[in-house]
Coordinates of C-alpha atoms and ligand atoms in Angstrom, one line a residue:
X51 CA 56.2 190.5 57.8
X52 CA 53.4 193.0 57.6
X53 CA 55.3 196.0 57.5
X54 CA 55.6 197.4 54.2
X55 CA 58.6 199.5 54.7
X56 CA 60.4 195.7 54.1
X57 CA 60.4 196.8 50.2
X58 CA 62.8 200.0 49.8
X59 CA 63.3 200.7 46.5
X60 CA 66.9 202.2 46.5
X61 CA 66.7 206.2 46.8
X62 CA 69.0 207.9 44.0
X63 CA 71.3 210.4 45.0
X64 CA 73.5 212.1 42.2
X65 CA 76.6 214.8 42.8
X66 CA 77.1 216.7 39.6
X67 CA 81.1 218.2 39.8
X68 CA 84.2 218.2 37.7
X69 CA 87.4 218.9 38.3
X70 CA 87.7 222.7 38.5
X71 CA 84.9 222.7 41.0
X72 CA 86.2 224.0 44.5
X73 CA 83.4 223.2 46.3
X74 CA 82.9 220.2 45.4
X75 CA 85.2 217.8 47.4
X76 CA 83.2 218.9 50.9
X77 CA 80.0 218.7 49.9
X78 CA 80.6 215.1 48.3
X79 CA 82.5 214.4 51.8
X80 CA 79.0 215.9 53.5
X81 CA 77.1 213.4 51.3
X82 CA 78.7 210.9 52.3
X83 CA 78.7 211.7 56.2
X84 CA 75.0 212.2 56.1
X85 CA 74.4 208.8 53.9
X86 CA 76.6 206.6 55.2
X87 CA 76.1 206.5 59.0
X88 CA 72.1 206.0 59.0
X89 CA 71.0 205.5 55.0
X90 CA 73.6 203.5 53.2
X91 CA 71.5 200.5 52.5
X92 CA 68.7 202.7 51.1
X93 CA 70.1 205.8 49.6
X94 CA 73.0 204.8 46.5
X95 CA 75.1 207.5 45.8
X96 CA 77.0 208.3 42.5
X97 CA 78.8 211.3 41.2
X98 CA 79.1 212.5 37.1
X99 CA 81.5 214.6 36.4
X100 CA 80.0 217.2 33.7
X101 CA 83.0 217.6 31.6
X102 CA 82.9 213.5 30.9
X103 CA 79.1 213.6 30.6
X104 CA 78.0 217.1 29.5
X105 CA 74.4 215.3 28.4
X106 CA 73.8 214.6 31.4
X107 CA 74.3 218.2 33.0
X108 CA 72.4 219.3 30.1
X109 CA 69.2 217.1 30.6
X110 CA 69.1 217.9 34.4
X111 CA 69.3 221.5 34.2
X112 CA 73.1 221.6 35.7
X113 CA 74.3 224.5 35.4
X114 CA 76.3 225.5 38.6
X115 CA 78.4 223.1 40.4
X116 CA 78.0 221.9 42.9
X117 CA 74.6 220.0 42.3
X118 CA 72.7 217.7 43.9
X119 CA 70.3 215.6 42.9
X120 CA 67.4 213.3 45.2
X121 CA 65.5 211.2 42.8
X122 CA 65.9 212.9 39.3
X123 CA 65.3 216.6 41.4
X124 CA 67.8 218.9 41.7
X125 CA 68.0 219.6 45.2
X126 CA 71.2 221.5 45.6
X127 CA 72.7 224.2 42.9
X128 CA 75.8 225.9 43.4
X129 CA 77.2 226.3 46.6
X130 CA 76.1 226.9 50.3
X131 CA 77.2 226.8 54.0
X132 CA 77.7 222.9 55.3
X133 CA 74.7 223.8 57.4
X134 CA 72.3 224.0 54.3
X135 CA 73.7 221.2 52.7
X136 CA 73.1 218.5 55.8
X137 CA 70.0 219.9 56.2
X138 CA 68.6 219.8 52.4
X139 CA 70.1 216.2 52.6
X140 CA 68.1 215.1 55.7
X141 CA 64.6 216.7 54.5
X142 CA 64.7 215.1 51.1
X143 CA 65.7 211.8 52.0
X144 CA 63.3 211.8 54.7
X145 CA 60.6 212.8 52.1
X146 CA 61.4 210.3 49.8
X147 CA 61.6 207.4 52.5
X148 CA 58.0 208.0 53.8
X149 CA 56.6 208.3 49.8
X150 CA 58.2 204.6 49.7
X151 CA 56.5 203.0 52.4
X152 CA 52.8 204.7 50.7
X153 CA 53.1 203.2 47.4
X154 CA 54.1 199.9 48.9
X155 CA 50.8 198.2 49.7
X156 CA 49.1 199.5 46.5
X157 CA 51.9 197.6 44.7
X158 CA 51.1 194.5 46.3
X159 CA 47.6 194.4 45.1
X160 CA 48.9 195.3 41.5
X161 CA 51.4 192.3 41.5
X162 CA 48.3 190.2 41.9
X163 CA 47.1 191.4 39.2
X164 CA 49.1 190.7 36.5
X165 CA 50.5 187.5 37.6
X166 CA 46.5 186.5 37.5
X167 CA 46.0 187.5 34.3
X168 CA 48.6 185.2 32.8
X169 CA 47.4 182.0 34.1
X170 CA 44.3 181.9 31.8
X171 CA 46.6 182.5 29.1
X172 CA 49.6 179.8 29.9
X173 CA 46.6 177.3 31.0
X174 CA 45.4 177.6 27.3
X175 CA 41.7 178.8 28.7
X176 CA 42.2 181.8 26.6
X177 CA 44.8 183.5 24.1
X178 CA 45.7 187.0 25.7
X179 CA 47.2 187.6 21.3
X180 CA 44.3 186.0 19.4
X181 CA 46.0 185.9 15.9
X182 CA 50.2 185.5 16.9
X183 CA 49.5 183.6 20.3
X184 CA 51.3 184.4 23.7
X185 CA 54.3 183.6 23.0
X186 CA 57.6 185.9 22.3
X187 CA 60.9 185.5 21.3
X188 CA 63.2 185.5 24.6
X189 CA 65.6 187.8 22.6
X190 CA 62.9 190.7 23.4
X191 CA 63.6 190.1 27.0
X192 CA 67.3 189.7 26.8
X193 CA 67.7 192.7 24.9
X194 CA 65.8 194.9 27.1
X195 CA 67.1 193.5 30.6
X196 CA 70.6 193.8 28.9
X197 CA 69.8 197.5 27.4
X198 CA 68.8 198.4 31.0
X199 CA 71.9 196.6 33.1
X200 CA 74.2 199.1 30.7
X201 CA 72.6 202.1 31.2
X202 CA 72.6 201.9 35.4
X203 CA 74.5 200.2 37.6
X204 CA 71.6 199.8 40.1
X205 CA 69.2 198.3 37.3
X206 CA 70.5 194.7 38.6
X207 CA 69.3 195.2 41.9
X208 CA 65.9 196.9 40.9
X209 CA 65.4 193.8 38.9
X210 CA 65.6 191.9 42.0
X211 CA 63.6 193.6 44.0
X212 CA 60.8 193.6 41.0
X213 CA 61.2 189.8 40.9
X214 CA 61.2 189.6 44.5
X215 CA 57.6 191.5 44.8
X216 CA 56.0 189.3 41.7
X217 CA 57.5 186.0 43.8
X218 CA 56.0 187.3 46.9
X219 CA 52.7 188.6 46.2
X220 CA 51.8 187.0 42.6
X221 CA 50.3 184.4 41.4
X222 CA 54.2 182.0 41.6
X223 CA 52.5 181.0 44.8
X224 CA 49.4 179.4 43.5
X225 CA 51.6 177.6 40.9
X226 CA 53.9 176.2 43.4
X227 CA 51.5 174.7 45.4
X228 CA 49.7 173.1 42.2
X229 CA 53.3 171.6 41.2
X230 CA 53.7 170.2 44.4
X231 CA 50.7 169.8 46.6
X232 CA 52.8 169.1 49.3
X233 CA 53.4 172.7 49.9
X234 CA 49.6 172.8 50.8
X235 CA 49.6 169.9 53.6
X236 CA 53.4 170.1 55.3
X237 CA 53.2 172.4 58.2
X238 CA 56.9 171.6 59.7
X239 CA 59.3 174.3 58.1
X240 CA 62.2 172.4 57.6
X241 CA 59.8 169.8 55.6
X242 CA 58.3 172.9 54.1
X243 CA 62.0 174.0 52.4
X244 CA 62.0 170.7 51.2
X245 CA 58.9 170.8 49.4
X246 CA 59.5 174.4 48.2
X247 CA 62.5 173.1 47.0
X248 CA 61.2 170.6 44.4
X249 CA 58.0 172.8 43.7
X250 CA 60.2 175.6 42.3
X251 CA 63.0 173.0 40.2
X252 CA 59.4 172.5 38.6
X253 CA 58.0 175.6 38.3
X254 CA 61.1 176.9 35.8
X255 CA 61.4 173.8 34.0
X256 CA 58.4 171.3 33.9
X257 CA 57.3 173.0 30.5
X258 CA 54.6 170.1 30.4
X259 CA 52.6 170.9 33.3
X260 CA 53.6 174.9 32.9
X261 CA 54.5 176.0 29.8
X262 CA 56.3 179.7 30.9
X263 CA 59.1 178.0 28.9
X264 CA 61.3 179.8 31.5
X265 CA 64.7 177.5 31.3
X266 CA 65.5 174.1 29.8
X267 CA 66.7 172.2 33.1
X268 CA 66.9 172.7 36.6
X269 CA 67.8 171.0 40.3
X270 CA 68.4 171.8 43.4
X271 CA 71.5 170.9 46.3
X272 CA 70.4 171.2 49.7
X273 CA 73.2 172.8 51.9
X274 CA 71.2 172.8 55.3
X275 CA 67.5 173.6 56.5
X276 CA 67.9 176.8 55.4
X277 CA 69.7 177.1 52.6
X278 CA 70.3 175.5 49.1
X279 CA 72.1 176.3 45.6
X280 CA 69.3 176.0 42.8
X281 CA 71.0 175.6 39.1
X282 CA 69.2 176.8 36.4
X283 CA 70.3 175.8 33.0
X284 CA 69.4 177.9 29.6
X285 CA 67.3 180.4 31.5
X286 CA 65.7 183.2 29.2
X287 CA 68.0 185.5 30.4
X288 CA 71.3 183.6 29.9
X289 CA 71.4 181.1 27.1
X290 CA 73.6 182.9 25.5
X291 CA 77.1 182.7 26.7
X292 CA 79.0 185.6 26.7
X293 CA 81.5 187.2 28.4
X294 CA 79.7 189.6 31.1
X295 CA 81.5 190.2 34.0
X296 CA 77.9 190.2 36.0
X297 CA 75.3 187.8 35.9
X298 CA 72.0 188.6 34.6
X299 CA 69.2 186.9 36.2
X300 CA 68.6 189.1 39.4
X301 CA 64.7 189.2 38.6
X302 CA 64.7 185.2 38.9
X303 CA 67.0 185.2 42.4
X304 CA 64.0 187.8 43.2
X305 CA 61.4 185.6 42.2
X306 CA 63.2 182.4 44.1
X307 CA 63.6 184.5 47.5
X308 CA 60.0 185.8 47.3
X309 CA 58.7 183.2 46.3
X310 CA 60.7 181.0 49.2
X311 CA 59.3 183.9 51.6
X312 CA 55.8 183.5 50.7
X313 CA 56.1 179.6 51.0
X314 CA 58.2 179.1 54.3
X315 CA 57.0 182.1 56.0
X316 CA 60.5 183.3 56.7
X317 CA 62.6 185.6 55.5
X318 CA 64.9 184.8 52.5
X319 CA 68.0 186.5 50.4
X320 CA 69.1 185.0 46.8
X321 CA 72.0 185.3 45.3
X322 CA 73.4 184.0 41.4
X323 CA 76.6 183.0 42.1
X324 CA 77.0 181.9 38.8
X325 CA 75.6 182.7 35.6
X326 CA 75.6 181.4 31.4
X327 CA 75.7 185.0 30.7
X328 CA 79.7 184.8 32.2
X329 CA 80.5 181.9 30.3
X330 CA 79.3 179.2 33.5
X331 CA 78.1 176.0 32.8
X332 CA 74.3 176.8 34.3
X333 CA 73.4 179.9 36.8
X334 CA 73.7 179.1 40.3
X335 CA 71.2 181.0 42.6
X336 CA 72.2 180.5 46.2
X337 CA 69.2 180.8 48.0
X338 CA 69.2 181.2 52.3
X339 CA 66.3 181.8 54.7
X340 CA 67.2 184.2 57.2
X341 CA 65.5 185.1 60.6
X342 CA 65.4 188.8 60.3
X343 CA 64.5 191.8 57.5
X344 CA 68.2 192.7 57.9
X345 CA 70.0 190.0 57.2
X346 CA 67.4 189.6 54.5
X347 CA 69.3 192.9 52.5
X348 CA 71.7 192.2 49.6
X349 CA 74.2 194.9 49.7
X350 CA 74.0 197.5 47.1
X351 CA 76.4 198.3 44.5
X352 CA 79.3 200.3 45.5
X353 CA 78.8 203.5 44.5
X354 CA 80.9 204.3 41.3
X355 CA 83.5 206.8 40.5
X356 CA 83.6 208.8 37.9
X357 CA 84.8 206.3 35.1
X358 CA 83.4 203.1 36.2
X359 CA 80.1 204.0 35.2
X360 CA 81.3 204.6 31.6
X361 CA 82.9 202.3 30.9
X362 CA 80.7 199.5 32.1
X363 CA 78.6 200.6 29.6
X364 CA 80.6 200.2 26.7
X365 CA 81.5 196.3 27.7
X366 CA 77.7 195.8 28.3
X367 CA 77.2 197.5 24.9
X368 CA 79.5 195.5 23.1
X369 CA 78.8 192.1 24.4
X370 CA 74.8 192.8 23.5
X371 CA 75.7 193.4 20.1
X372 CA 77.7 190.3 20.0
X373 CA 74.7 188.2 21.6
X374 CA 72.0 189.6 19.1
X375 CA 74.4 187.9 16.3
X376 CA 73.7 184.8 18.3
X377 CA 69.3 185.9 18.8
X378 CA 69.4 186.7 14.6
X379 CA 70.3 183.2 13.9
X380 CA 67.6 181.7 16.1
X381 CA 65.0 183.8 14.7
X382 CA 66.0 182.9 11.5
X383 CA 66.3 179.4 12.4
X384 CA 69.4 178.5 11.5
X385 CA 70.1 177.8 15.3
X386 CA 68.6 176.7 18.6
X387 CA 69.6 178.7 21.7
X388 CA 67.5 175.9 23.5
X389 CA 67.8 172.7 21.5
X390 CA 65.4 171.1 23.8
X391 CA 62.4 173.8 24.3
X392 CA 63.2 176.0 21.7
X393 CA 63.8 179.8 21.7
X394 CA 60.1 181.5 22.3
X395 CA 58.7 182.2 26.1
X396 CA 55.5 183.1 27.4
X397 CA 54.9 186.9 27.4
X398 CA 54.2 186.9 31.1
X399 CA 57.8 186.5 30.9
X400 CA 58.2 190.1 30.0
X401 CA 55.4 191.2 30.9
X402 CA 56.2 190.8 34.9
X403 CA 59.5 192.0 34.4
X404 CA 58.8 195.5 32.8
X405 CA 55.7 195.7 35.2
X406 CA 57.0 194.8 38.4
X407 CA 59.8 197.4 37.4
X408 CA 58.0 200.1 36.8
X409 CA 55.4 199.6 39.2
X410 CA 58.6 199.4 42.1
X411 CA 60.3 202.6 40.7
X412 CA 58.6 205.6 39.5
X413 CA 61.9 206.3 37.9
X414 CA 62.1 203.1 35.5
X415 CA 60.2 204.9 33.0
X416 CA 63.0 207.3 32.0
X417 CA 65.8 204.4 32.2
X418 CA 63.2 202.1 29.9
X419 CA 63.1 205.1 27.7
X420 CA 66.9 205.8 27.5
X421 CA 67.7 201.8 27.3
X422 CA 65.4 202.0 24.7
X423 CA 66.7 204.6 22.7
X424 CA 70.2 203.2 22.9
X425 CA 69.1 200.5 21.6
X426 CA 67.2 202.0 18.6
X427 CA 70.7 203.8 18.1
X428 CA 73.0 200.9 18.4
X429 CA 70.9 197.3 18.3
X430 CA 70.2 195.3 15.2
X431 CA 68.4 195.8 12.4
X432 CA 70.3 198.5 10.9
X433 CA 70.9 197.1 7.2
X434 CA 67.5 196.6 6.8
X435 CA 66.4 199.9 8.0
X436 CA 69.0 201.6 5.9
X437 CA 68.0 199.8 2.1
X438 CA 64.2 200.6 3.1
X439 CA 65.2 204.4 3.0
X440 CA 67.5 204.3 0.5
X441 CA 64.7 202.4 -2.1
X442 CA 62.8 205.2 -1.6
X443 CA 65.0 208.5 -0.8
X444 CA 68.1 209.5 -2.3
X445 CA 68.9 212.4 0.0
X446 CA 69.6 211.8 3.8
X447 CA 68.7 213.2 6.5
X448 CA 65.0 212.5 6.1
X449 CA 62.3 214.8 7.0
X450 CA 60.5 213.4 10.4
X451 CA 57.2 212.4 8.3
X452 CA 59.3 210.1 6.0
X453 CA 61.4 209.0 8.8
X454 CA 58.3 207.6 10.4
X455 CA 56.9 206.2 6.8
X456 CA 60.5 204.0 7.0
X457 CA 59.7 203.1 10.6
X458 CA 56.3 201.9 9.4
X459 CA 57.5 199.6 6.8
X460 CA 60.7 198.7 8.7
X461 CA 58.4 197.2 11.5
X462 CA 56.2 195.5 9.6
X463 CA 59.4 193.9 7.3
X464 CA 58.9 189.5 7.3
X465 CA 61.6 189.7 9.8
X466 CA 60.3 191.8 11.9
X467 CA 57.8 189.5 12.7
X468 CA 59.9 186.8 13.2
X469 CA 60.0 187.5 17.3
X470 CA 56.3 187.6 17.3
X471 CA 56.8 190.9 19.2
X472 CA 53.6 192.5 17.8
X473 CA 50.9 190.9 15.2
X474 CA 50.4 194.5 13.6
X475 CA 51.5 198.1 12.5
X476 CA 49.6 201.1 11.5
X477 CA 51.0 204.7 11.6
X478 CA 48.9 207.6 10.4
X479 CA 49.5 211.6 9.9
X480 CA 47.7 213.8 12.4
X481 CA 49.6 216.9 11.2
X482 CA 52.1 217.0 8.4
X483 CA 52.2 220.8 8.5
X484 CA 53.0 220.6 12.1
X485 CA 55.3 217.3 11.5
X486 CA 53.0 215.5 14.1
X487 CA 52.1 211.6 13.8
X488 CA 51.4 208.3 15.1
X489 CA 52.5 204.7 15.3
X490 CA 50.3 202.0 16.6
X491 CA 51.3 198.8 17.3
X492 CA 48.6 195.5 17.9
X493 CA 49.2 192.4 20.7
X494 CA 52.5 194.1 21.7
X495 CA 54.0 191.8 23.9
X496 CA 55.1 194.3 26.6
X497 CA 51.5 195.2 27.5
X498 CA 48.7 192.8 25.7
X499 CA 46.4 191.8 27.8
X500 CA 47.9 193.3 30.9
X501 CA 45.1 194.4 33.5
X502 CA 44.1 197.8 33.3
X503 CA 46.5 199.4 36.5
X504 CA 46.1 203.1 34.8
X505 CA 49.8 202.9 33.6
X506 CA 51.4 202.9 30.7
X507 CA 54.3 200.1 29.8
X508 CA 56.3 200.6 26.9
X509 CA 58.7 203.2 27.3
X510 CA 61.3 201.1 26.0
X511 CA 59.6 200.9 22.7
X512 CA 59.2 204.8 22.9
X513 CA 62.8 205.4 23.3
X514 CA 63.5 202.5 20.1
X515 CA 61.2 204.9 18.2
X516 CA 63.0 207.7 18.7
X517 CA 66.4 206.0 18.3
X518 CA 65.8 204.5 14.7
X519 CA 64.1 207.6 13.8
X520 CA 67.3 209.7 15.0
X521 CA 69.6 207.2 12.5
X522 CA 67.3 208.8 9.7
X523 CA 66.4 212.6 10.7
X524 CA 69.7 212.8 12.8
X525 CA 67.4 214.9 14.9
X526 CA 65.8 213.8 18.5
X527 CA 62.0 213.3 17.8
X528 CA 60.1 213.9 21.0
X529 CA 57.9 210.0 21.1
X530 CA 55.2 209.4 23.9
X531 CA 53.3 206.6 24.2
X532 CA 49.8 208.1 24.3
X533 CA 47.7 205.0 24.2
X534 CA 48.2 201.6 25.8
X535 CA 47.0 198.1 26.1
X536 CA 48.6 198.0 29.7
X537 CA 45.7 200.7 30.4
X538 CA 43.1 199.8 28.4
X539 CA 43.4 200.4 25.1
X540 CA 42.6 198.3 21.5
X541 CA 46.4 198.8 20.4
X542 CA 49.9 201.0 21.8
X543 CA 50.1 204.1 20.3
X544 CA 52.9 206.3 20.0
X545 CA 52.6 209.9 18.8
X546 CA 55.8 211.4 17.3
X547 CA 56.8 215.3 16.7
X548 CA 59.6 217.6 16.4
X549 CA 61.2 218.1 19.9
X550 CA 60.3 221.3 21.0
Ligands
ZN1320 ZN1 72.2 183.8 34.9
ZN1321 ZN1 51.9 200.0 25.6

């Protein structure tokens, strides 16, 4: 299991056409010659059609058809012989393969890393948030696993493969054994799946011994030596029960197979077969050791048509707004999600997530940021954002400076605080003239405490920024996070201008 090209992060292939386009039709039917003999399992393939998302042509740099795109790269503009077309296809996927199997080991060491870090903190050795605790409400990690599901289709499965990576090569290993010293001393792998088995019922809901406060209940039903259904029951990312037509927990069946890899020494696939966020009693991960890398794949999602992606994202949209009715009343107390552990998990929770994510996919960043940014646009909060303003302006649109003067006193609001997302908020003016300034937020959740890997971690906040800020100025401010706790710094700090 040495071989690092085992973790493929899924290469993204996008065909920009519409229905005018001539060309179009052969060099989709070339795409998918070229893909789907050799590369189907690690290339996913989806076509927009620029008259039903003229954004997205816009943001890209579309402006011939037909275009192709490798990884957020245009590749392909306008037409050329079937020749050129195969053979672009063939050096950029090639490319992008080999970059994959580089940044693999690197991201092995990393995982370590931050899973370390949180043990101090959930072992009560030391706070990581000295005056709020480490702690967080779980609606901060519904909202931005749900945010993220809407925006891309492959988002479930990147999920998976984060989780898959931090149950493989961080510290979920360690804590398994402690649970269950067993693990440690059984040598016979079928008494080994056994052992794993109980060790991980424990690890997601012995909140005594560990206190991730992960889920409320959980067991296991062995189906053979090799495979077993694990039910999880109010799991962070499902105690609210909705009406998805997907499940939602993909980065816990990660965790389960890489964790049941890294334990049993074979190969492992996971699969929720049933999940709270579909309205199921508890989610179901089906979990099966396999004897080869292969068999160890999960298929990818079928690549969309021109609609499907749309639309999925107005469902997901809608049934997140309902849920946060549901997250409102338990910050405000009025009810329990979790009647037995309560409502707050340990931000190695979401920390893990949003790190294993973006150190797996270069490409996370911008969907973090655009999740984000929807969610500024459309997610709660809004009343309260709007009677800030208005007590202090009587004309709308603001200007950008008193846009992020609102912001300041909209995030530091008493129910703001209520999620223990962040102890602190200070914004400052670096330029009026120039419309250029800052926000800073202290023991963010997302990133406090996280080791110093040289990257930053909240572009989600980032792209919240700018979507609350847009509500006000009705303009797009250009927000970068510019300082970071995930790299080093005292604080997260987000500087905020006019786009340019
Ligand atoms: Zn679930
Ligand atoms: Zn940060």
């Amino acid at each position: 299991m040495s071989n690092n090209s085992e973790i493929s992060t899924p290469i993204r292939l996008v065909l920009f056409s519409s229905e005018e386009c001539w060309a179009c039709p052969e060099v989709e039917m070339i795409v998918h010659q070229v893909v789907g003999t050799s590369m189907g399992d690690i290339v996913h393939v989806s076509t927009i059609d620029v008259d039903e998302d003229p954004e997205a042509a816009t943001k890209y740099g579309v402006y011939k058809l037909p275009a192709l795109m490798v990884n957020e790269e245009i590749v392909l503009h306008g037409s050329v012989t079937e020749d050129d077309v195969r053979d672009i296809l063939w050096t950029r996927l090639i490319t992008e393969i080999l970059k994959t199997e580089e940044i693999a080991s690197l991201r092995k060491e990393n995982m370590l890393n931050i899973t370390m870090n949180a043990l101090q903190s959930v072992s009560g050795e030391e706070l990581v948030r000295p005056n709020i605790g480490d702690y967080v409400h779980l609606g901060t990690v519904l909202q931005t696993t749900l945010s993220m599901y809407a925006l891309d289709p492959l988002m479930p499965e990147l999920f998976y493969l984060a989780g898959r990576e931090v149950g493989k090569y961080g510290a979920m290993q360690y804590h398994l054994s402690m649970l269950n010293r067993k693990i440690g001393t059984t040598l016979r792998p079928n008494k080994r799946f056994n052992e794993f088995l109980k060790a991980i019922v424990s690890y997601y809901s012995n909140v005594d011994v560990l206190p991730y406060l992960l889920a409320e209940e959980a067991s296991y039903e062995k189906i053979n030596d090799s495979e077993a259904r694990i039910y999880l029951k109010n799991l962070l990312t499902a105690c609210v029960s909705s009406e998805f037509t997907e499940t939602t927990c993909d980065f816990t069946a990660g965790e389960i197979a890489g964790s049941a890899e890294a334990i049993t020494g074979r190969f492992a696939v996971c699969i929720e077969t049933a999940c709270q966020s579909k309205g199921d009693d508890s989610c179901v991960f089906h979990l099966k050791l396999v004897s080869d890398r292969e068999a160890a794949k999960r298929p990818l999602p079928l690549s969309e048509d021109k609609h499907a992606r749309h639309e999925r994202r107005e469902t997901f949209f809608e049934l997140l707004h309902e849920i946060t009715l549901e997250i409102k009343d338990s910050l405000l107390m009025k009810k329990r999600l979790r009647p037995k552990i309560g409502d707050f998990v340990h931000i190695s929770a979401l920390q893990t997530r949003i790190m294993g994510l973006k150190l797996m996919d270069e490409f996370s960043s911008s969907i973090l940021y655009a999740a984000g940014r929807e969610f500024g646009v459309v997610g709660p909060g809004k009343p309260i954002l709007y009677e800030i303003a208005r007590t202090l302006h009587n004309s709308f649109p603001l200007s950008l400076g008193d846009a992020v003067r609102i912001m300041k006193k909209y995030l530091s609001h008493p129910t703001s605080y209520l999620g223990r997302e962040y102890s602190f908020v200070q914004d400052s003016v670096i330029d009026e003239e120039q419309e250029k300034y800052v926000i800073r937020l202290f023991e963010y959740a997302n990133s406090s405490g996280a080791p110093n890997l040289g990257v930053k971690f909240c572009d989600f906040f980032a792209g919240y920024l700018a979507g609350r800020i847009h509500l006000l100025t009705e303009e797009d401010p250009q927000v970068i996070e510019t300082a970071c706790q995930g790299s080093g710094a005292k604080y997260c700090e987000f500087s905020i201008e006019p786009l340019s």
